[in-house]
Amino acid sequence: MGKADVHQNFNFFFDGLEMRRQTDNRTEQMRLHHRLGEGSVHRWVPRADLGMAIADFKLRQDRKIDLHTEAAMVELSYCLQGSRDILVSGKRYEVAPESYCLQFVNPTEASMHFSKDQSFQMLSIGIPVSTFHHFMEEGTGTRSVDFYHIIGNMPYRLFQEKMDPATSILLQQMLKSSMEQRVRNVEMEYRILELVSYAFRSFLLDGKQASTKLSRTDMDKIEQARDIIVARMADPPSLMELSRIIGMSDYKLKICFKRMYGTTVFGYLRDRRLELAYRLLQEGSSSVIDVSYAVGYTNPSYFSEAFRGKYGSNPGEILRRL
């Protein structure tokens, strides 16, 4: 297998959206079939060992996309709108809106889940392991960051953070360049390398490398904590109780949870509550008050304020649209 395998990894995503590809590894724009929804994905291949996809679409139905990673890779992703779930080897990971994440992927089977009637806007950059190692080489010809040290035998490892102002500026510059009809590959490669360089410094360098190296045991405990707060959404445990349940100090729980999911424990819980509330409101069988209680809000006014902050409209407006 050659470096172009990273493009084949991306092709499984395009095929899962039933997009008509003209090539396997060339720059092109693909539109979503109107039967499935509206929007498009623009694939960029500024050089043979780098691939980028800019997706902007909305689906008419919930959709699961099966992915087959045929070659190990590093993927840098930016989520501007819409959250999505990734299921790898029975474990669920969530990519949250207004976040960016660095993903290390071994050959594996996975699936992505998208909800209907939700706008998704994402940018992903695929990097082969050999290119990642080339990027990580230092002036001495050695490297202190290694793909296989980071992921080991795990099928998948995700690091996620909220976008900071510098990241947002670089991302907007990239999006602006991508919309120019006569933009050349050399400029797109430059924009990609800007994003990659900043993200690698953020996640792997600048003294953060030690904190990103969570042990498998710590990762399992954090995933257990996430599962508990989601299962007990209506009546969640306190941070102290949660730390006792999983056998980790509350301080370490807070640090490790944010490292894995890019937000605090209760920030994550708030987002899951509001997403469930949105789905319940779309079903049209419950009032705003009933939905607020169902997802754990005892004060409907606080619920409405939080809902408006996330979705830009009052929960009652969702019911009135039905």
PDB file of C-alpha atoms in Angstrom:
ATOM      1  CA  MET A   1       0.000   0.000   0.000  1.00  0.00           C
ATOM      2  CA  GLY A   2       1.229   3.514  -0.776  1.00  0.00           C
ATOM      3  CA  LYS A   3       0.682   6.953   0.574  1.00  0.00           C
ATOM      4  CA  ALA A   4      -2.533   7.333  -1.402  1.00  0.00           C
ATOM      5  CA  ASP A   5      -4.228   4.945   1.059  1.00  0.00           C
ATOM      6  CA  VAL A   6      -5.188   7.972   3.126  1.00  0.00           C
ATOM      7  CA  HIS A   7      -7.415   9.002   0.236  1.00  0.00           C
ATOM      8  CA  GLN A   8      -9.070   5.589   0.201  1.00  0.00           C
ATOM      9  CA  ASN A   9      -9.909   6.072   3.886  1.00  0.00           C
ATOM     10  CA  PHE A  10     -11.708   9.287   2.926  1.00  0.00           C
ATOM     11  CA  ASN A  11     -13.452   7.563   0.011  1.00  0.00           C
ATOM     12  CA  PHE A  12     -15.401   5.340   2.402  1.00  0.00           C
ATOM     13  CA  PHE A  13     -16.926   8.494   3.899  1.00  0.00           C
ATOM     14  CA  PHE A  14     -17.849   9.895   0.487  1.00  0.00           C
ATOM     15  CA  ASP A  15     -19.334   6.557  -0.559  1.00  0.00           C
ATOM     16  CA  GLY A  16     -21.327   6.392   2.677  1.00  0.00           C
ATOM     17  CA  LEU A  17     -23.028   9.612   1.586  1.00  0.00           C
ATOM     18  CA  GLU A  18     -23.625   8.070  -1.861  1.00  0.00           C
ATOM     19  CA  MET A  19     -21.595  10.796  -3.528  1.00  0.00           C
ATOM     20  CA  ARG A  20     -20.485  10.361  -7.113  1.00  0.00           C
ATOM     21  CA  ARG A  21     -16.707  10.472  -7.166  1.00  0.00           C
ATOM     22  CA  GLN A  22     -14.918  11.186 -10.419  1.00  0.00           C
ATOM     23  CA  THR A  23     -11.545  10.016  -9.084  1.00  0.00           C
ATOM     24  CA  ASP A  24     -10.054   8.281  -6.059  1.00  0.00           C
ATOM     25  CA  ASN A  25      -7.461  10.888  -5.174  1.00  0.00           C
ATOM     26  CA  ARG A  26      -7.969  14.180  -6.988  1.00  0.00           C
ATOM     27  CA  THR A  27      -9.481  17.546  -6.070  1.00  0.00           C
ATOM     28  CA  GLU A  28     -13.215  17.681  -6.811  1.00  0.00           C
ATOM     29  CA  GLN A  29     -16.550  18.888  -5.450  1.00  0.00           C
ATOM     30  CA  MET A  30     -19.321  16.370  -4.810  1.00  0.00           C
ATOM     31  CA  ARG A  31     -22.942  17.296  -4.192  1.00  0.00           C
ATOM     32  CA  LEU A  32     -25.293  15.387  -1.929  1.00  0.00           C
ATOM     33  CA  HIS A  33     -28.179  13.723  -3.779  1.00  0.00           C
ATOM     34  CA  HIS A  34     -31.413  15.641  -3.109  1.00  0.00           C
ATOM     35  CA  ARG A  35     -33.003  12.387  -1.932  1.00  0.00           C
ATOM     36  CA  LEU A  36     -30.586  12.354   1.025  1.00  0.00           C
ATOM     37  CA  GLY A  37     -30.466  16.059   1.818  1.00  0.00           C
ATOM     38  CA  GLU A  38     -28.723  19.199   0.654  1.00  0.00           C
ATOM     39  CA  GLY A  39     -25.132  20.373   0.585  1.00  0.00           C
ATOM     40  CA  SER A  40     -21.767  19.197  -0.692  1.00  0.00           C
ATOM     41  CA  VAL A  41     -18.295  17.928   0.144  1.00  0.00           C
ATOM     42  CA  HIS A  42     -15.240  19.498  -1.471  1.00  0.00           C
ATOM     43  CA  ARG A  43     -12.220  17.211  -1.561  1.00  0.00           C
ATOM     44  CA  TRP A  44      -8.780  18.783  -1.928  1.00  0.00           C
ATOM     45  CA  VAL A  45      -5.566  16.922  -2.774  1.00  0.00           C
ATOM     46  CA  PRO A  46      -2.882  19.628  -2.887  1.00  0.00           C
ATOM     47  CA  ARG A  47      -0.161  16.972  -2.910  1.00  0.00           C
ATOM     48  CA  ALA A  48      -0.106  13.168  -3.061  1.00  0.00           C
ATOM     49  CA  ASP A  49       0.333  12.570   0.664  1.00  0.00           C
ATOM     50  CA  LEU A  50      -2.212  15.096   1.979  1.00  0.00           C
ATOM     51  CA  GLY A  51      -5.975  14.991   1.655  1.00  0.00           C
ATOM     52  CA  MET A  52      -8.589  17.438   2.887  1.00  0.00           C
ATOM     53  CA  ALA A  53     -12.385  17.392   2.845  1.00  0.00           C
ATOM     54  CA  ILE A  54     -14.669  20.343   3.572  1.00  0.00           C
ATOM     55  CA  ALA A  55     -18.208  19.131   4.257  1.00  0.00           C
ATOM     56  CA  ASP A  56     -21.289  21.341   4.513  1.00  0.00           C
ATOM     57  CA  PHE A  57     -24.612  19.491   4.428  1.00  0.00           C
ATOM     58  CA  LYS A  58     -27.931  18.660   6.101  1.00  0.00           C
ATOM     59  CA  LEU A  59     -29.545  15.201   5.922  1.00  0.00           C
ATOM     60  CA  ARG A  60     -33.230  14.385   5.627  1.00  0.00           C
ATOM     61  CA  GLN A  61     -32.874  11.199   7.708  1.00  0.00           C
ATOM     62  CA  ASP A  62     -30.560   9.923  10.424  1.00  0.00           C
ATOM     63  CA  ARG A  63     -27.615   8.207   8.754  1.00  0.00           C
ATOM     64  CA  LYS A  64     -24.907   5.761   9.759  1.00  0.00           C
ATOM     65  CA  ILE A  65     -21.752   5.662   7.638  1.00  0.00           C
ATOM     66  CA  ASP A  66     -19.536   2.579   7.886  1.00  0.00           C
ATOM     67  CA  LEU A  67     -15.823   3.295   7.605  1.00  0.00           C
ATOM     68  CA  HIS A  68     -12.960   0.917   6.884  1.00  0.00           C
ATOM     69  CA  THR A  69      -9.572   2.402   7.683  1.00  0.00           C
ATOM     70  CA  GLU A  70      -7.262   0.450   5.402  1.00  0.00           C
ATOM     71  CA  ALA A  71      -4.093   2.299   6.344  1.00  0.00           C
ATOM     72  CA  ALA A  72      -3.039   3.870   9.618  1.00  0.00           C
ATOM     73  CA  MET A  73      -3.353   7.632   9.528  1.00  0.00           C
ATOM     74  CA  VAL A  74      -3.528  10.859  11.495  1.00  0.00           C
ATOM     75  CA  GLU A  75      -6.633  12.973  10.967  1.00  0.00           C
ATOM     76  CA  LEU A  76      -7.001  16.592  12.012  1.00  0.00           C
ATOM     77  CA  SER A  77     -10.672  17.649  12.108  1.00  0.00           C
ATOM     78  CA  TYR A  78     -12.524  20.883  12.771  1.00  0.00           C
ATOM     79  CA  CYS A  79     -16.218  20.807  13.659  1.00  0.00           C
ATOM     80  CA  LEU A  80     -17.898  24.148  13.009  1.00  0.00           C
ATOM     81  CA  GLN A  81     -21.532  23.016  13.162  1.00  0.00           C
ATOM     82  CA  GLY A  82     -23.318  19.864  14.259  1.00  0.00           C
ATOM     83  CA  SER A  83     -22.014  17.113  16.512  1.00  0.00           C
ATOM     84  CA  ARG A  84     -21.329  13.601  15.295  1.00  0.00           C
ATOM     85  CA  ASP A  85     -20.739  10.281  17.017  1.00  0.00           C
ATOM     86  CA  ILE A  86     -17.938   7.900  16.085  1.00  0.00           C
ATOM     87  CA  LEU A  87     -18.165   4.235  17.120  1.00  0.00           C
ATOM     88  CA  VAL A  88     -14.873   2.317  17.149  1.00  0.00           C
ATOM     89  CA  SER A  89     -14.572  -1.214  18.549  1.00  0.00           C
ATOM     90  CA  GLY A  90     -17.702  -0.762  20.650  1.00  0.00           C
ATOM     91  CA  LYS A  91     -16.602   2.560  22.137  1.00  0.00           C
ATOM     92  CA  ARG A  92     -18.445   5.782  21.397  1.00  0.00           C
ATOM     93  CA  TYR A  93     -16.651   9.084  20.833  1.00  0.00           C
ATOM     94  CA  GLU A  94     -18.279  12.425  20.157  1.00  0.00           C
ATOM     95  CA  VAL A  95     -16.934  15.314  18.121  1.00  0.00           C
ATOM     96  CA  ALA A  96     -18.525  18.463  19.518  1.00  0.00           C
ATOM     97  CA  PRO A  97     -19.376  21.695  17.672  1.00  0.00           C
ATOM     98  CA  GLU A  98     -16.808  24.517  17.767  1.00  0.00           C
ATOM     99  CA  SER A  99     -14.045  22.054  18.596  1.00  0.00           C
ATOM    100  CA  TYR A 100     -11.080  20.588  16.796  1.00  0.00           C
ATOM    101  CA  CYS A 101      -9.534  17.200  17.335  1.00  0.00           C
ATOM    102  CA  LEU A 102      -6.462  15.191  16.482  1.00  0.00           C
ATOM    103  CA  GLN A 103      -7.223  11.549  15.754  1.00  0.00           C
ATOM    104  CA  PHE A 104      -4.766   8.661  15.545  1.00  0.00           C
ATOM    105  CA  VAL A 105      -6.223   5.712  13.652  1.00  0.00           C
ATOM    106  CA  ASN A 106      -4.936   2.178  13.121  1.00  0.00           C
ATOM    107  CA  PRO A 107      -6.500  -0.089  10.465  1.00  0.00           C
ATOM    108  CA  THR A 108      -9.953  -0.726  11.921  1.00  0.00           C
ATOM    109  CA  GLU A 109     -13.710  -0.783  11.360  1.00  0.00           C
ATOM    110  CA  ALA A 110     -15.708   2.218  12.552  1.00  0.00           C
ATOM    111  CA  SER A 111     -18.966   4.048  11.952  1.00  0.00           C
ATOM    112  CA  MET A 112     -20.098   7.657  12.054  1.00  0.00           C
ATOM    113  CA  HIS A 113     -23.604   8.723  13.000  1.00  0.00           C
ATOM    114  CA  PHE A 114     -25.321  11.882  11.765  1.00  0.00           C
ATOM    115  CA  SER A 115     -28.735  13.164  12.882  1.00  0.00           C
ATOM    116  CA  LYS A 116     -31.373  14.390  10.455  1.00  0.00           C
ATOM    117  CA  ASP A 117     -32.306  18.068  10.045  1.00  0.00           C
ATOM    118  CA  GLN A 118     -29.018  19.209  11.612  1.00  0.00           C
ATOM    119  CA  SER A 119     -26.515  21.361   9.744  1.00  0.00           C
ATOM    120  CA  PHE A 120     -23.039  19.852   9.607  1.00  0.00           C
ATOM    121  CA  GLN A 121     -19.976  21.858   8.666  1.00  0.00           C
ATOM    122  CA  MET A 122     -16.625  20.149   9.050  1.00  0.00           C
ATOM    123  CA  LEU A 123     -13.091  20.246   7.718  1.00  0.00           C
ATOM    124  CA  SER A 124     -10.830  17.191   7.914  1.00  0.00           C
ATOM    125  CA  ILE A 125      -7.195  16.714   6.927  1.00  0.00           C
ATOM    126  CA  GLY A 126      -5.814  13.205   6.383  1.00  0.00           C
ATOM    127  CA  ILE A 127      -2.107  12.558   6.943  1.00  0.00           C
ATOM    128  CA  PRO A 128      -0.293   9.225   6.363  1.00  0.00           C
ATOM    129  CA  VAL A 129       1.885   7.981   9.231  1.00  0.00           C
ATOM    130  CA  SER A 130       5.077   8.394   7.180  1.00  0.00           C
ATOM    131  CA  THR A 131       4.226  12.051   6.532  1.00  0.00           C
ATOM    132  CA  PHE A 132       3.347  12.602  10.203  1.00  0.00           C
ATOM    133  CA  HIS A 133       6.750  11.218  11.198  1.00  0.00           C
ATOM    134  CA  HIS A 134       8.424  13.458   8.612  1.00  0.00           C
ATOM    135  CA  PHE A 135       6.639  16.486  10.104  1.00  0.00           C
ATOM    136  CA  MET A 136       7.753  15.483  13.614  1.00  0.00           C
ATOM    137  CA  GLU A 137      11.458  15.144  12.768  1.00  0.00           C
ATOM    138  CA  GLU A 138      13.705  17.613  14.582  1.00  0.00           C
ATOM    139  CA  GLY A 139      16.872  19.345  13.440  1.00  0.00           C
ATOM    140  CA  THR A 140      18.969  16.497  14.827  1.00  0.00           C
ATOM    141  CA  GLY A 141      17.266  14.001  12.525  1.00  0.00           C
ATOM    142  CA  THR A 142      15.445  12.384  15.438  1.00  0.00           C
ATOM    143  CA  ARG A 143      11.878  12.762  16.693  1.00  0.00           C
ATOM    144  CA  SER A 144      10.393  12.732  20.194  1.00  0.00           C
ATOM    145  CA  VAL A 145       6.805  12.235  19.001  1.00  0.00           C
ATOM    146  CA  ASP A 146       5.944   8.909  17.388  1.00  0.00           C
ATOM    147  CA  PHE A 147       2.594   7.692  16.020  1.00  0.00           C
ATOM    148  CA  TYR A 148       3.001   4.200  17.457  1.00  0.00           C
ATOM    149  CA  HIS A 149       3.985   5.466  20.903  1.00  0.00           C
ATOM    150  CA  ILE A 150       0.825   7.575  20.987  1.00  0.00           C
ATOM    151  CA  ILE A 151      -1.673   4.951  19.825  1.00  0.00           C
ATOM    152  CA  GLY A 152       0.060   1.673  20.674  1.00  0.00           C
ATOM    153  CA  ASN A 153      -2.215  -1.265  19.869  1.00  0.00           C
ATOM    154  CA  MET A 154      -5.407   0.752  20.270  1.00  0.00           C
ATOM    155  CA  PRO A 155      -7.569   1.051  17.156  1.00  0.00           C
ATOM    156  CA  TYR A 156      -8.275   4.737  17.724  1.00  0.00           C
ATOM    157  CA  ARG A 157      -7.232   7.624  19.914  1.00  0.00           C
ATOM    158  CA  LEU A 158      -8.885  11.036  20.036  1.00  0.00           C
ATOM    159  CA  PHE A 159      -7.685  14.342  21.480  1.00  0.00           C
ATOM    160  CA  GLN A 160     -10.168  17.211  21.401  1.00  0.00           C
ATOM    161  CA  GLU A 161     -10.211  20.865  22.440  1.00  0.00           C
ATOM    162  CA  LYS A 162     -12.442  23.879  21.983  1.00  0.00           C
ATOM    163  CA  MET A 163     -11.275  26.162  19.190  1.00  0.00           C
ATOM    164  CA  ASP A 164      -9.217  29.069  20.460  1.00  0.00           C
ATOM    165  CA  PRO A 165      -9.076  32.446  18.643  1.00  0.00           C
ATOM    166  CA  ALA A 166      -5.852  31.600  16.798  1.00  0.00           C
ATOM    167  CA  THR A 167      -7.317  28.346  15.494  1.00  0.00           C
ATOM    168  CA  SER A 168     -10.492  30.123  14.379  1.00  0.00           C
ATOM    169  CA  ILE A 169      -8.485  32.706  12.419  1.00  0.00           C
ATOM    170  CA  LEU A 170      -6.422  30.038  10.623  1.00  0.00           C
ATOM    171  CA  LEU A 171      -9.564  28.060   9.866  1.00  0.00           C
ATOM    172  CA  GLN A 172     -11.396  31.061   8.420  1.00  0.00           C
ATOM    173  CA  GLN A 173      -8.378  31.846   6.230  1.00  0.00           C
ATOM    174  CA  MET A 174      -8.469  28.276   4.939  1.00  0.00           C
ATOM    175  CA  LEU A 175     -12.215  28.402   4.227  1.00  0.00           C
ATOM    176  CA  LYS A 176     -11.819  31.730   2.423  1.00  0.00           C
ATOM    177  CA  SER A 177      -9.032  30.327   0.234  1.00  0.00           C
ATOM    178  CA  SER A 178     -11.065  27.205  -0.554  1.00  0.00           C
ATOM    179  CA  MET A 179     -13.879  29.319  -2.015  1.00  0.00           C
ATOM    180  CA  GLU A 180     -11.617  31.086  -4.515  1.00  0.00           C
ATOM    181  CA  GLN A 181     -12.147  29.460  -7.904  1.00  0.00           C
ATOM    182  CA  ARG A 182      -8.589  29.980  -9.116  1.00  0.00           C
ATOM    183  CA  VAL A 183      -6.796  29.043  -5.905  1.00  0.00           C
ATOM    184  CA  ARG A 184      -3.749  26.863  -6.588  1.00  0.00           C
ATOM    185  CA  ASN A 185      -2.592  23.726  -4.826  1.00  0.00           C
ATOM    186  CA  VAL A 186       0.473  25.513  -3.482  1.00  0.00           C
ATOM    187  CA  GLU A 187      -1.725  27.929  -1.518  1.00  0.00           C
ATOM    188  CA  MET A 188      -3.990  25.150  -0.236  1.00  0.00           C
ATOM    189  CA  GLU A 189      -0.942  23.168   0.866  1.00  0.00           C
ATOM    190  CA  TYR A 190       0.341  26.257   2.690  1.00  0.00           C
ATOM    191  CA  ARG A 191      -3.013  26.721   4.462  1.00  0.00           C
ATOM    192  CA  ILE A 192      -3.125  23.040   5.436  1.00  0.00           C
ATOM    193  CA  LEU A 193       0.390  23.167   6.849  1.00  0.00           C
ATOM    194  CA  GLU A 194      -0.522  26.255   8.895  1.00  0.00           C
ATOM    195  CA  LEU A 195      -3.408  24.355  10.502  1.00  0.00           C
ATOM    196  CA  VAL A 196      -1.351  21.199  10.982  1.00  0.00           C
ATOM    197  CA  SER A 197       1.592  23.047  12.517  1.00  0.00           C
ATOM    198  CA  TYR A 198      -0.566  24.934  15.005  1.00  0.00           C
ATOM    199  CA  ALA A 199      -2.566  21.825  15.954  1.00  0.00           C
ATOM    200  CA  PHE A 200       0.540  19.703  16.486  1.00  0.00           C
ATOM    201  CA  ARG A 201       1.997  22.377  18.757  1.00  0.00           C
ATOM    202  CA  SER A 202      -1.287  22.600  20.653  1.00  0.00           C
ATOM    203  CA  PHE A 203      -1.864  18.879  21.159  1.00  0.00           C
ATOM    204  CA  LEU A 204       1.599  17.327  21.118  1.00  0.00           C
ATOM    205  CA  LEU A 205       4.218  19.988  21.820  1.00  0.00           C
ATOM    206  CA  ASP A 206       4.504  23.146  23.968  1.00  0.00           C
ATOM    207  CA  GLY A 207       4.827  21.022  27.111  1.00  0.00           C
ATOM    208  CA  LYS A 208       1.448  19.334  26.578  1.00  0.00           C
ATOM    209  CA  GLN A 209       2.680  15.990  25.327  1.00  0.00           C
ATOM    210  CA  ALA A 210       2.805  14.416  28.783  1.00  0.00           C
ATOM    211  CA  SER A 211      -0.770  15.408  29.530  1.00  0.00           C
ATOM    212  CA  THR A 212      -2.056  13.937  26.253  1.00  0.00           C
ATOM    213  CA  LYS A 213      -0.589  10.536  27.078  1.00  0.00           C
ATOM    214  CA  LEU A 214      -3.476   9.190  29.088  1.00  0.00           C
ATOM    215  CA  SER A 215      -3.092   5.563  30.045  1.00  0.00           C
ATOM    216  CA  ARG A 216      -5.557   2.977  28.764  1.00  0.00           C
ATOM    217  CA  THR A 217      -6.833   2.640  32.354  1.00  0.00           C
ATOM    218  CA  ASP A 218      -7.436   6.390  32.660  1.00  0.00           C
ATOM    219  CA  MET A 219      -9.188   6.475  29.292  1.00  0.00           C
ATOM    220  CA  ASP A 220     -11.465   3.601  30.333  1.00  0.00           C
ATOM    221  CA  LYS A 221     -12.346   5.421  33.559  1.00  0.00           C
ATOM    222  CA  ILE A 222     -13.157   8.652  31.719  1.00  0.00           C
ATOM    223  CA  GLU A 223     -15.333   6.758  29.249  1.00  0.00           C
ATOM    224  CA  GLN A 224     -17.080   5.132  32.228  1.00  0.00           C
ATOM    225  CA  ALA A 225     -17.679   8.585  33.726  1.00  0.00           C
ATOM    226  CA  ARG A 226     -19.161   9.807  30.454  1.00  0.00           C
ATOM    227  CA  ASP A 227     -21.464   6.790  30.231  1.00  0.00           C
ATOM    228  CA  ILE A 228     -22.650   7.350  33.813  1.00  0.00           C
ATOM    229  CA  ILE A 229     -23.584  11.006  33.385  1.00  0.00           C
ATOM    230  CA  VAL A 230     -25.404  10.261  30.127  1.00  0.00           C
ATOM    231  CA  ALA A 231     -27.317   7.337  31.666  1.00  0.00           C
ATOM    232  CA  ARG A 232     -28.201   9.428  34.730  1.00  0.00           C
ATOM    233  CA  MET A 233     -28.867  12.599  32.765  1.00  0.00           C
ATOM    234  CA  ALA A 234     -32.069  13.473  34.653  1.00  0.00           C
ATOM    235  CA  ASP A 235     -30.376  13.076  38.045  1.00  0.00           C
ATOM    236  CA  PRO A 236     -26.599  13.113  37.557  1.00  0.00           C
ATOM    237  CA  PRO A 237     -24.070  12.419  40.320  1.00  0.00           C
ATOM    238  CA  SER A 238     -21.967  15.208  41.756  1.00  0.00           C
ATOM    239  CA  LEU A 239     -18.361  15.461  40.637  1.00  0.00           C
ATOM    240  CA  MET A 240     -17.210  13.979  43.957  1.00  0.00           C
ATOM    241  CA  GLU A 241     -19.643  11.062  43.668  1.00  0.00           C
ATOM    242  CA  LEU A 242     -18.623  10.461  40.075  1.00  0.00           C
ATOM    243  CA  SER A 243     -14.945  10.424  41.011  1.00  0.00           C
ATOM    244  CA  ARG A 244     -15.636   7.847  43.757  1.00  0.00           C
ATOM    245  CA  ILE A 245     -17.590   5.624  41.367  1.00  0.00           C
ATOM    246  CA  ILE A 246     -14.806   5.458  38.783  1.00  0.00           C
ATOM    247  CA  GLY A 247     -11.949   5.403  41.295  1.00  0.00           C
ATOM    248  CA  MET A 248     -10.210   8.625  40.284  1.00  0.00           C
ATOM    249  CA  SER A 249      -9.650  11.883  42.151  1.00  0.00           C
ATOM    250  CA  ASP A 250     -11.997  14.710  41.224  1.00  0.00           C
ATOM    251  CA  TYR A 251      -9.025  16.853  40.147  1.00  0.00           C
ATOM    252  CA  LYS A 252      -7.684  14.180  37.794  1.00  0.00           C
ATOM    253  CA  LEU A 253     -11.201  13.480  36.527  1.00  0.00           C
ATOM    254  CA  LYS A 254     -11.628  17.122  35.502  1.00  0.00           C
ATOM    255  CA  ILE A 255      -8.235  17.291  33.767  1.00  0.00           C
ATOM    256  CA  CYS A 256      -8.529  13.959  31.944  1.00  0.00           C
ATOM    257  CA  PHE A 257     -12.151  14.482  30.916  1.00  0.00           C
ATOM    258  CA  LYS A 258     -11.366  17.819  29.298  1.00  0.00           C
ATOM    259  CA  ARG A 259      -8.357  16.322  27.551  1.00  0.00           C
ATOM    260  CA  MET A 260     -10.478  13.556  26.004  1.00  0.00           C
ATOM    261  CA  TYR A 261     -13.670  15.459  25.217  1.00  0.00           C
ATOM    262  CA  GLY A 262     -12.608  19.088  24.941  1.00  0.00           C
ATOM    263  CA  THR A 263     -15.030  20.322  27.595  1.00  0.00           C
ATOM    264  CA  THR A 264     -15.835  19.969  31.294  1.00  0.00           C
ATOM    265  CA  VAL A 265     -17.859  17.100  32.737  1.00  0.00           C
ATOM    266  CA  PHE A 266     -20.929  19.261  33.195  1.00  0.00           C
ATOM    267  CA  GLY A 267     -20.378  21.129  29.943  1.00  0.00           C
ATOM    268  CA  TYR A 268     -20.557  17.746  28.233  1.00  0.00           C
ATOM    269  CA  LEU A 269     -23.676  16.834  30.231  1.00  0.00           C
ATOM    270  CA  ARG A 270     -25.349  20.128  29.305  1.00  0.00           C
ATOM    271  CA  ASP A 271     -24.756  19.526  25.598  1.00  0.00           C
ATOM    272  CA  ARG A 272     -26.133  15.956  25.773  1.00  0.00           C
ATOM    273  CA  ARG A 273     -29.211  17.178  27.657  1.00  0.00           C
ATOM    274  CA  LEU A 274     -29.936  19.858  25.079  1.00  0.00           C
ATOM    275  CA  GLU A 275     -29.396  17.492  22.148  1.00  0.00           C
ATOM    276  CA  LEU A 276     -31.838  14.987  23.675  1.00  0.00           C
ATOM    277  CA  ALA A 277     -34.273  17.834  24.326  1.00  0.00           C
ATOM    278  CA  TYR A 278     -34.075  18.868  20.665  1.00  0.00           C
ATOM    279  CA  ARG A 279     -34.892  15.318  19.540  1.00  0.00           C
ATOM    280  CA  LEU A 280     -37.804  15.034  21.995  1.00  0.00           C
ATOM    281  CA  LEU A 281     -39.226  18.350  20.823  1.00  0.00           C
ATOM    282  CA  GLN A 282     -38.951  17.225  17.197  1.00  0.00           C
ATOM    283  CA  GLU A 283     -41.083  14.186  18.028  1.00  0.00           C
ATOM    284  CA  GLY A 284     -43.855  16.631  18.970  1.00  0.00           C
ATOM    285  CA  SER A 285     -45.445  14.488  21.686  1.00  0.00           C
ATOM    286  CA  SER A 286     -44.206  16.416  24.757  1.00  0.00           C
ATOM    287  CA  SER A 287     -44.559  19.977  25.996  1.00  0.00           C
ATOM    288  CA  VAL A 288     -41.575  22.220  26.659  1.00  0.00           C
ATOM    289  CA  ILE A 289     -42.033  21.770  30.414  1.00  0.00           C
ATOM    290  CA  ASP A 290     -42.189  17.973  30.131  1.00  0.00           C
ATOM    291  CA  VAL A 291     -39.065  17.920  27.979  1.00  0.00           C
ATOM    292  CA  SER A 292     -37.175  20.188  30.383  1.00  0.00           C
ATOM    293  CA  TYR A 293     -37.940  17.817  33.273  1.00  0.00           C
ATOM    294  CA  ALA A 294     -37.114  14.735  31.182  1.00  0.00           C
ATOM    295  CA  VAL A 295     -33.574  15.946  30.496  1.00  0.00           C
ATOM    296  CA  GLY A 296     -32.883  17.057  34.057  1.00  0.00           C
ATOM    297  CA  TYR A 297     -33.853  20.741  34.199  1.00  0.00           C
ATOM    298  CA  THR A 298     -36.051  21.528  37.214  1.00  0.00           C
ATOM    299  CA  ASN A 299     -36.527  25.140  36.111  1.00  0.00           C
ATOM    300  CA  PRO A 300     -38.096  25.484  32.624  1.00  0.00           C
ATOM    301  CA  SER A 301     -36.830  29.078  32.369  1.00  0.00           C
ATOM    302  CA  TYR A 302     -33.221  27.936  32.812  1.00  0.00           C
ATOM    303  CA  PHE A 303     -33.868  25.204  30.247  1.00  0.00           C
ATOM    304  CA  SER A 304     -35.222  27.693  27.697  1.00  0.00           C
ATOM    305  CA  GLU A 305     -32.251  30.003  28.225  1.00  0.00           C
ATOM    306  CA  ALA A 306     -29.740  27.162  27.768  1.00  0.00           C
ATOM    307  CA  PHE A 307     -31.600  25.851  24.714  1.00  0.00           C
ATOM    308  CA  ARG A 308     -31.659  29.303  23.122  1.00  0.00           C
ATOM    309  CA  GLY A 309     -27.946  29.711  23.783  1.00  0.00           C
ATOM    310  CA  LYS A 310     -27.136  26.470  21.952  1.00  0.00           C
ATOM    311  CA  TYR A 311     -29.643  26.508  19.087  1.00  0.00           C
ATOM    312  CA  GLY A 312     -30.461  30.204  18.679  1.00  0.00           C
ATOM    313  CA  SER A 313     -34.208  29.734  19.141  1.00  0.00           C
ATOM    314  CA  ASN A 314     -36.646  29.013  21.953  1.00  0.00           C
ATOM    315  CA  PRO A 315     -37.755  25.393  22.469  1.00  0.00           C
ATOM    316  CA  GLY A 316     -41.366  26.391  21.825  1.00  0.00           C
ATOM    317  CA  GLU A 317     -40.405  27.447  18.291  1.00  0.00           C
ATOM    318  CA  ILE A 318     -39.380  23.861  17.504  1.00  0.00           C
ATOM    319  CA  LEU A 319     -42.868  22.664  18.428  1.00  0.00           C
ATOM    320  CA  ARG A 320     -44.538  25.393  16.390  1.00  0.00           C
ATOM    321  CA  ARG A 321     -42.615  24.366  13.253  1.00  0.00           C
ATOM    322  CA  LEU A 322     -44.059  20.838  13.354  1.00  0.00           C
TER     323      LEU A 322
END
